[in-house]
Short mmCIF file of C-alpha atoms (C1' of nucleotides) in Angstrom, two decimals:
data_model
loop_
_atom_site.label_atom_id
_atom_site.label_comp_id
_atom_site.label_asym_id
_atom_site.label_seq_id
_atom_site.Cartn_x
_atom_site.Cartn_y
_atom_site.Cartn_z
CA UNK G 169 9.99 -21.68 2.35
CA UNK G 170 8.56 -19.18 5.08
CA UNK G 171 5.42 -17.19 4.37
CA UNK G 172 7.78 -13.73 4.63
CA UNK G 173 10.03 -15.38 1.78
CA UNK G 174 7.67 -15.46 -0.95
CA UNK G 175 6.00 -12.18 0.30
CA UNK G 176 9.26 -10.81 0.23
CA UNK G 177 9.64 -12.09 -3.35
CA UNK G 178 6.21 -10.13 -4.11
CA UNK G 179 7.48 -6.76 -2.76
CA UNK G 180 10.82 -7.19 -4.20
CA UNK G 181 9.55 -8.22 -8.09
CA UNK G 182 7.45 -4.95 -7.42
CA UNK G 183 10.19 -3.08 -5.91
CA UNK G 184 12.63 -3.65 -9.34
CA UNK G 185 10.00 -2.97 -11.79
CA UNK G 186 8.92 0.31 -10.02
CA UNK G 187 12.13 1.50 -9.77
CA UNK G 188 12.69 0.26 -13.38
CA UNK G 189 10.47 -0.74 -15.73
CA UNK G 190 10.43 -3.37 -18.77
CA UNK G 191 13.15 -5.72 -16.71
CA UNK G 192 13.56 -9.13 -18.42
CA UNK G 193 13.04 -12.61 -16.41
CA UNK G 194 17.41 -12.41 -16.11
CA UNK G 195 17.32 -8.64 -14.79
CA UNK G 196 14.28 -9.75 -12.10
CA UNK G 197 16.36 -13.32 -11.52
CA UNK G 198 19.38 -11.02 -10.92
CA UNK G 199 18.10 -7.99 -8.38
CA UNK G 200 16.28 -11.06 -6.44
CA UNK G 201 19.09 -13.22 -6.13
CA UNK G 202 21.30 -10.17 -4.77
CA UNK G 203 19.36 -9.14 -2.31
CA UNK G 204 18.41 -12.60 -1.14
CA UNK G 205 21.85 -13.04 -0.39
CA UNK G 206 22.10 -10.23 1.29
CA UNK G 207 18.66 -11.02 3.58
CA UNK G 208 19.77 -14.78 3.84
CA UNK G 209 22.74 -13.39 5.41
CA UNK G 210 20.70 -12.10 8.53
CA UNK G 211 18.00 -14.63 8.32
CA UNK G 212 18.43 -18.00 7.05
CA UNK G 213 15.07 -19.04 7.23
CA UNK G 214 14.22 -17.10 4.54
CA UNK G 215 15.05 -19.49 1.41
CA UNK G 216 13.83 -17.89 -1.77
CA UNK G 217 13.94 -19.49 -5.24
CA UNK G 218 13.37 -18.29 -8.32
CA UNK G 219 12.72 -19.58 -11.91
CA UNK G 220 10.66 -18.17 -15.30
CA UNK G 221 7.71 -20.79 -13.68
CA UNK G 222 7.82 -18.81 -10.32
CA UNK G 223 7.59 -15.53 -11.54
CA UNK G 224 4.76 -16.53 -13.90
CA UNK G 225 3.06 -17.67 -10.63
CA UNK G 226 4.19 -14.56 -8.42
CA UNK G 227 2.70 -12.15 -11.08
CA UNK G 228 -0.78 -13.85 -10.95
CA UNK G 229 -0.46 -14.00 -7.66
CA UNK G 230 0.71 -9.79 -7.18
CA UNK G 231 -2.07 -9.20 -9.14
CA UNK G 232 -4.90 -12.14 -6.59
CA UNK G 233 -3.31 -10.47 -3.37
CA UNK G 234 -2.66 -6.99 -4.16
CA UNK G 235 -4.68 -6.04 -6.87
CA UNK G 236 -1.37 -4.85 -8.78
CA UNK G 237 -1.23 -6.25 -12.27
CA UNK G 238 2.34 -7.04 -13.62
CA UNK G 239 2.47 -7.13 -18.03
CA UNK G 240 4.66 -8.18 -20.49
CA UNK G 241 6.12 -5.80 -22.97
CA UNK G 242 6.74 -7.74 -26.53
CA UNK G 243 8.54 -4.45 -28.05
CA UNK G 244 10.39 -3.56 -24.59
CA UNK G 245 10.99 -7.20 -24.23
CA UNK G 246 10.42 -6.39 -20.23
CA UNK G 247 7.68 -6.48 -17.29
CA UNK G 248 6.11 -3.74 -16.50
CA UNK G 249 3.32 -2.67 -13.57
CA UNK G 250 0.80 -0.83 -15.36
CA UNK G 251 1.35 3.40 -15.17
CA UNK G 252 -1.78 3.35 -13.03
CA UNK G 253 -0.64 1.16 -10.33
CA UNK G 254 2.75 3.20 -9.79
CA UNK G 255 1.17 6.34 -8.84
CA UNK G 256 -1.11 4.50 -6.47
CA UNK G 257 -0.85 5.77 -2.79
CA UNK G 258 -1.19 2.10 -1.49
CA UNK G 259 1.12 0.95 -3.47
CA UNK G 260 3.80 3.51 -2.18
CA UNK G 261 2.97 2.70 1.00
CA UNK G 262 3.08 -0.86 0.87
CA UNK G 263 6.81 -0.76 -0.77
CA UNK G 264 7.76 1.82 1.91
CA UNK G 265 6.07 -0.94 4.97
CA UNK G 266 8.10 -3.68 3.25
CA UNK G 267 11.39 -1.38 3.47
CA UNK G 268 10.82 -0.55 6.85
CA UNK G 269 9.58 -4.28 8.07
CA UNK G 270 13.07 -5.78 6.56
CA UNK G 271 15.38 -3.20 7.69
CA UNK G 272 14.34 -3.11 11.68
CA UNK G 273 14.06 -6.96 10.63
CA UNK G 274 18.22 -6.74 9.49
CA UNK G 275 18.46 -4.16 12.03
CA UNK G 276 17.95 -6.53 15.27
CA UNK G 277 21.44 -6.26 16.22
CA UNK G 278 21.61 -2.29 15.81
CA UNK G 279 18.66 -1.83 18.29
CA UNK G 280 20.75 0.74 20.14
CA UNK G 281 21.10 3.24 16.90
CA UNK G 282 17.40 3.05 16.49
CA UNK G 283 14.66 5.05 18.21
CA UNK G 284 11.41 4.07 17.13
CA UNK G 285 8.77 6.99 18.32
CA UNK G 286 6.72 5.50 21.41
CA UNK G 287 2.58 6.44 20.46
CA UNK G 288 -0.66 4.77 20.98
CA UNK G 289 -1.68 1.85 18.76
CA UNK G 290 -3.65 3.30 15.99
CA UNK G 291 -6.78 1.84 16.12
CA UNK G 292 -6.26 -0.13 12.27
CA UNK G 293 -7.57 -3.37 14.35
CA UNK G 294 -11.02 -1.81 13.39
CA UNK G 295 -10.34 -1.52 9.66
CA UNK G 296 -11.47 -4.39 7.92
CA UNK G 297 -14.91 -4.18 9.67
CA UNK G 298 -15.47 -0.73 9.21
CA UNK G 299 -14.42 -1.02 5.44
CA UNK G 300 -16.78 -3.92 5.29
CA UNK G 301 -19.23 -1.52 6.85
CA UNK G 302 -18.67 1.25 4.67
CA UNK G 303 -18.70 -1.23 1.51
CA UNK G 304 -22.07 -2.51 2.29
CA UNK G 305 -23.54 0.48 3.51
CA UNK G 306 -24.05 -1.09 7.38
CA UNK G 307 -24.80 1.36 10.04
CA UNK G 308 -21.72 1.09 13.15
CA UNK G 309 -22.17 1.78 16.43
CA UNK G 310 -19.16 2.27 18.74
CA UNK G 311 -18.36 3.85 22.23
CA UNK G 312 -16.12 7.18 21.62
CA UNK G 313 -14.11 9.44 24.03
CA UNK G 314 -13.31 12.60 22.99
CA UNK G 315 -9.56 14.27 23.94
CA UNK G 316 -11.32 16.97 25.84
CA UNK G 317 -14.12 14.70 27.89
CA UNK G 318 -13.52 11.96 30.44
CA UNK G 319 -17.46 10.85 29.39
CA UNK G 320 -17.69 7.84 26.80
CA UNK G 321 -20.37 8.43 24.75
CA UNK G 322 -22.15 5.92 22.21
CA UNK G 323 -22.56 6.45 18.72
CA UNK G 324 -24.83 5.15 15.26
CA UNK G 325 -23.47 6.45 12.87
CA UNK G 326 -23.32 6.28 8.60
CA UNK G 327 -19.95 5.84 7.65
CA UNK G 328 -18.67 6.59 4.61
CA UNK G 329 -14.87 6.51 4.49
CA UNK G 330 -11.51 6.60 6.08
CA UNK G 331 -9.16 9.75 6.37
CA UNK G 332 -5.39 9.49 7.41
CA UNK G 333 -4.12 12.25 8.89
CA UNK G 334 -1.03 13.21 10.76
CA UNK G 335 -0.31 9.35 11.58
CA UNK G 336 -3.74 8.66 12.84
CA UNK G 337 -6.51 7.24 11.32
CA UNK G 338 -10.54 8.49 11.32
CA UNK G 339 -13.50 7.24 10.04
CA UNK G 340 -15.98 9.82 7.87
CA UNK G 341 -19.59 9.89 8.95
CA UNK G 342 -22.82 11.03 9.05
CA UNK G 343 -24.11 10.99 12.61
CA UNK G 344 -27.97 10.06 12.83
CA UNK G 345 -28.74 12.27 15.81
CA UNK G 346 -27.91 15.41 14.01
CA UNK G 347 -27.68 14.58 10.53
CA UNK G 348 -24.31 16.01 10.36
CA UNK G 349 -20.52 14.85 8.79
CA UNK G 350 -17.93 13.93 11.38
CA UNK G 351 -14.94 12.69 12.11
CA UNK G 352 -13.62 9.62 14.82
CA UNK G 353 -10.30 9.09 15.54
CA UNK G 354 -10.17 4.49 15.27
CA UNK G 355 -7.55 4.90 18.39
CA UNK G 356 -10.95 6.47 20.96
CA UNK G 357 -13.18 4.02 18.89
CA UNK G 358 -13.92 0.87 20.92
CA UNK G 359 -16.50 -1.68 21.11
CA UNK G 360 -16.96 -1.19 17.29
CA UNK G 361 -20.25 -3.05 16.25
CA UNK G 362 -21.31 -3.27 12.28
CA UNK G 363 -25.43 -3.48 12.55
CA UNK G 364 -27.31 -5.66 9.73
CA UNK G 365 -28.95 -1.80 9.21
CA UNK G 366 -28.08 -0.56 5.95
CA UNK G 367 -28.31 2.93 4.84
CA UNK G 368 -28.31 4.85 1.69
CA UNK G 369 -25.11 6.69 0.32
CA UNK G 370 -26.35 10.44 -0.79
CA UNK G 371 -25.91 10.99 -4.78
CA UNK G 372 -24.82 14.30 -3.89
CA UNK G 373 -22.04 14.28 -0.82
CA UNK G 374 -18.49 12.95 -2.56
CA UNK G 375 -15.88 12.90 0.08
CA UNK G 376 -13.13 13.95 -2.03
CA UNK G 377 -14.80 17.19 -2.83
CA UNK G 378 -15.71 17.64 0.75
CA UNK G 379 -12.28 17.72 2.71
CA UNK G 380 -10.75 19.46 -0.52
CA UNK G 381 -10.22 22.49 1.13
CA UNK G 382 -9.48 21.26 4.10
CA UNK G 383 -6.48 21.18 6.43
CA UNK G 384 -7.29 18.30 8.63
CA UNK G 385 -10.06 15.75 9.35
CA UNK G 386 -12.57 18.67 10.89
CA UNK G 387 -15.51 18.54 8.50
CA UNK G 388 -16.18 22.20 7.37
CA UNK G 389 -19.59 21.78 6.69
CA UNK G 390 -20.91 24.94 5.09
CA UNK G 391 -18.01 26.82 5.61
CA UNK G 392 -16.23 28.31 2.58
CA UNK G 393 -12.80 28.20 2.05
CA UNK G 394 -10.63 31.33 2.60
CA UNK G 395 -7.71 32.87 0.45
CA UNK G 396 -5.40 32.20 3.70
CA UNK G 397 -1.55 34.17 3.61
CA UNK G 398 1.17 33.22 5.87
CA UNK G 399 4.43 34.49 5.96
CA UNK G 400 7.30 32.49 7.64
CA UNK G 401 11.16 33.32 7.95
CA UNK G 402 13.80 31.92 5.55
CA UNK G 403 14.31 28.67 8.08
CA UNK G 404 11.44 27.87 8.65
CA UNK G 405 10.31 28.77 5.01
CA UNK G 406 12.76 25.94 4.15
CA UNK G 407 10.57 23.18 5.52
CA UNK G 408 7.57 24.29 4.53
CA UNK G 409 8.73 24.43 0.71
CA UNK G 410 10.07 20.88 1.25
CA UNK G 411 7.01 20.08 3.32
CA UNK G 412 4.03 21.89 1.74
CA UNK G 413 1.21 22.57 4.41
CA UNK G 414 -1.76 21.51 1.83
CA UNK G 415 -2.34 21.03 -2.26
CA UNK G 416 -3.05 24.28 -2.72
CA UNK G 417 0.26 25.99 -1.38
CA UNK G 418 1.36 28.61 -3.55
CA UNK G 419 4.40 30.50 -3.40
CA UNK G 420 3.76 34.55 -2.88
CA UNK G 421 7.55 36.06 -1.71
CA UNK G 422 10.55 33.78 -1.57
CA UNK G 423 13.31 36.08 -0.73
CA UNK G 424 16.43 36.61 1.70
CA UNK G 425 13.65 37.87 4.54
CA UNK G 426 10.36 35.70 4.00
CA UNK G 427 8.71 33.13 2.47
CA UNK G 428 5.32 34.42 1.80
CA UNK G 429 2.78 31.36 0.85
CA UNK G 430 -0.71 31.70 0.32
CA UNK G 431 -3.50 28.74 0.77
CA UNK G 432 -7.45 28.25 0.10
CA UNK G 433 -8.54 26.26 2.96
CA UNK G 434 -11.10 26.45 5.77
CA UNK G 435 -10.35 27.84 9.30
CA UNK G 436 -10.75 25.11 11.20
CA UNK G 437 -9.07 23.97 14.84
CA UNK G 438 -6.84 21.91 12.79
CA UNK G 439 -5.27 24.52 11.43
CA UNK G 440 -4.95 26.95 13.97
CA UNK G 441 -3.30 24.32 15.69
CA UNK G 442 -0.84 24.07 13.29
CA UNK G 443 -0.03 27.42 12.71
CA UNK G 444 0.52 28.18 16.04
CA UNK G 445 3.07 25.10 16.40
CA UNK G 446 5.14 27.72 14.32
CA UNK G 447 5.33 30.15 16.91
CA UNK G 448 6.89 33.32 16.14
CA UNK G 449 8.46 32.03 12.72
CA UNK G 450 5.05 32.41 11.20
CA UNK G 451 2.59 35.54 10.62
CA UNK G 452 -0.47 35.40 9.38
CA UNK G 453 -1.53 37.82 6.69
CA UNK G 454 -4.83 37.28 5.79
CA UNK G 455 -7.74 36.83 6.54
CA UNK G 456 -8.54 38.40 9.37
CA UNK G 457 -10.66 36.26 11.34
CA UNK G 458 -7.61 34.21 11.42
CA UNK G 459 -5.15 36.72 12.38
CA UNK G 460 -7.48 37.44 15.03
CA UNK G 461 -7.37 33.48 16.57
CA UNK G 462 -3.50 33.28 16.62
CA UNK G 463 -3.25 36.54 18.17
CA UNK G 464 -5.83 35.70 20.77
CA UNK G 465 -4.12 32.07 21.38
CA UNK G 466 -0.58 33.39 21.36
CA UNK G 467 -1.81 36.27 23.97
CA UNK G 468 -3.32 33.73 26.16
CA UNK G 469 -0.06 31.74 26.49
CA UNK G 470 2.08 35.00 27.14
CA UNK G 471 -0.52 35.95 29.98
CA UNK G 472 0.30 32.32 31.48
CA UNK G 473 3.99 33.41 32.38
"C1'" DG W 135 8.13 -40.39 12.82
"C1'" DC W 136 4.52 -40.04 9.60
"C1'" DG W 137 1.03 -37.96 6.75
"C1'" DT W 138 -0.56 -33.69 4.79
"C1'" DT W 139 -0.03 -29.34 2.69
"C1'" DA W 140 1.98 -25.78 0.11
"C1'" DG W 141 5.69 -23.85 -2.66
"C1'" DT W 142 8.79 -24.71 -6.33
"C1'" DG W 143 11.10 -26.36 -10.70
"C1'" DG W 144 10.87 -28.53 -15.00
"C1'" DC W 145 8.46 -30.18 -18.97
"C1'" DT W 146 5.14 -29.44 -22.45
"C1'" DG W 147 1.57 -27.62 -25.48
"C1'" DG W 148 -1.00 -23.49 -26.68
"C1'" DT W 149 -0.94 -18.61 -27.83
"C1'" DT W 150 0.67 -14.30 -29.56
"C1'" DG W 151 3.30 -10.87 -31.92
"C1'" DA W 152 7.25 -9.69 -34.79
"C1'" DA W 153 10.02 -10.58 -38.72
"C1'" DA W 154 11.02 -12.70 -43.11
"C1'" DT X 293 1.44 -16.71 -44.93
"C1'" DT X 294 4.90 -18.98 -42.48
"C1'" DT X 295 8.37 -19.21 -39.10
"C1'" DC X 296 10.32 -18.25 -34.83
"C1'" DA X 297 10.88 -16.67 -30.23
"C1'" DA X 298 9.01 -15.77 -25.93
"C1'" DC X 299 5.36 -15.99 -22.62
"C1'" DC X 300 1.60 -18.37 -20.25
"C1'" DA X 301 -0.60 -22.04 -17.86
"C1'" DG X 302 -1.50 -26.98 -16.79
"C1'" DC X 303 0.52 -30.94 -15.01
"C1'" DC X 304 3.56 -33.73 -12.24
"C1'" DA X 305 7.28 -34.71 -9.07
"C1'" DC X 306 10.14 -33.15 -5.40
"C1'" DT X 307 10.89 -31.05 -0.96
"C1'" DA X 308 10.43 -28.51 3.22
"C1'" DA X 309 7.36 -27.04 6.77
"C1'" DC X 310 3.81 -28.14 9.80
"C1'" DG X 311 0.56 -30.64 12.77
"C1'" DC X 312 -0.57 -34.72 15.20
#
DNA sequence: GCGTTAGTGGCTGGTTGAAA
DNA sequence: TTTCAACCAGCCACTAACGC
């Protein structure tokens, strides 16, 4: 059998028992079977058995490989992953990579109903060496070129984690010329080098608590957050209560004429950003200092015409 | 074509928890 | 306490894929 056979096996063994728990060897057997007929139709390389002596090997190996650990239920007669796991971003995202890997796998033949969106590699060639770098605490130095410079410029630097945002990945870290948090986008990174330097991870600074208020990846540093209202019209107000800007969206007004949210977050450029992608299907409220920014942005573009 | 390697299925004994 | 059912894991043989 192919490598992507028993991988596929993996995903689809965690695939059932997310999407129902406490499933008995038969139930597993069954779902498996299905939709290996139903791969095996587009790809008959991929020849994938099952038995009871398989699965008992596929769940110690889940568990080896991805860290996902697959139990036995004596009063539910049924495997379950454990409650933890489920609710586990990586795990979400690693079922939703497997879904999209097999269906533009099926989908060879439908190439002309699919438009796949045409961006920069990300960067993620970098991420096992800077999480081996930020697991051992080794200093990284890298070349970096910001959007707004044409200059490279060369960087040692503490890292201490890695953000996603909007598609992109950036790595979280404390810059030894200034002693302050920032942020590098992996896809300006290059000539990534992990030093034998280590460093020491301050007691105090927990990155969670850092970027809670936060819109984006710009560390706020000092800043406090702001009670921040926006007001958006009934379409638009649609997405965003589908599509929640940040965690702490609350919902002010919801009526025929507005949708009136208010958020604690930083003003950073991240944000303005954002809100001014609304255009004029967005006000802001409060705080000032922010109404001010859109305002002054939104003049700026007028004057342009 | 041949040898090696890795995945799989089946058999078997040990273990565990529920029921009598 | 004993019995039973089901799972787990070790072992071995088979087979397909792979490299030379």
């Amino acid at each position: 059998m192919s490598k992507r056979g028993y991988i596929s096996r993996y995903l689809l063994i965690l695939k059932k028992l997310k999407a129902k728990p406490f499933c008995s060897y038969e139930e597993l057997k069954s779902y498996i079977d299905n939709q290996v007929d139903y791969l095996q139709m587009r790809d008959d390389t991929l020849n994938i058995g099952f038995s009871k002596r398989t699965l008992q090997r596929d769940i110690r190996e889940i568990s080896n490989i991805f860290g996902i650990d697959i139990e036995y239920s004596k009063s539910e007669k049924g495997y379950f992953i454990s409650q933890s796991e489920t609710e586990n971003m990586n795990f979400q995202r690693m079922i939703e990579a497997f879904d999209m890997f097999n269906s533009l796998n099926l989908a060879q033949d439908l190439t002309p109903f699919i438009h796949i969106e045409k961006r920069k590699p990300q960067g993620t060639e970098n991420l096992y060496g800077l999480l081996h770098a930020i697991k051992n605490k080794f200093q990284i130095k890298f070349s970096y070129q910001k959007f707004w410079e044409d200059e490279i410029s060369n960087r040692i630097v503490e890292p201490y984690a890695l953000k996603e945002f909007k598609n992109r990945w950036y790595i979280i870290t404390k810059d030894s010329k200034d002693n302050s948090i920032k942020s590098f986008a992996l896809d300006r990174l290059t000539n990534l080098e992990i030093t034998n330097k280590t460093f020491l991870y301050p007691g105090t600074y927990n990155i969670e608590q850092s970027y809670r208020y936060c819109f984006g990846i710009i560390s706020p540093n000092d800043e406090e957050p702001q009670d921040i209202i926006l007001s958006f019209d009934p379409f638009q107000g649609k997405y965003i209560k589908t599509l929640p800007l940040h965690d702490t969206q609350q919902i002010l007004v919801d009526n025929d004429d507005e949708l009136q949210i208010k958020l604690k977050l930083c003003v950073t450029q991240d944000l303005v950003m954002e809100l001014l992608s609304f255009g004029d299907n967005m006000k802001v409220l409060k705080p000032d200092i922010l109404i001010t920014e859109i305002k002054t942005a939104h003049e700026k573009a007028y004057k342009q015409y």
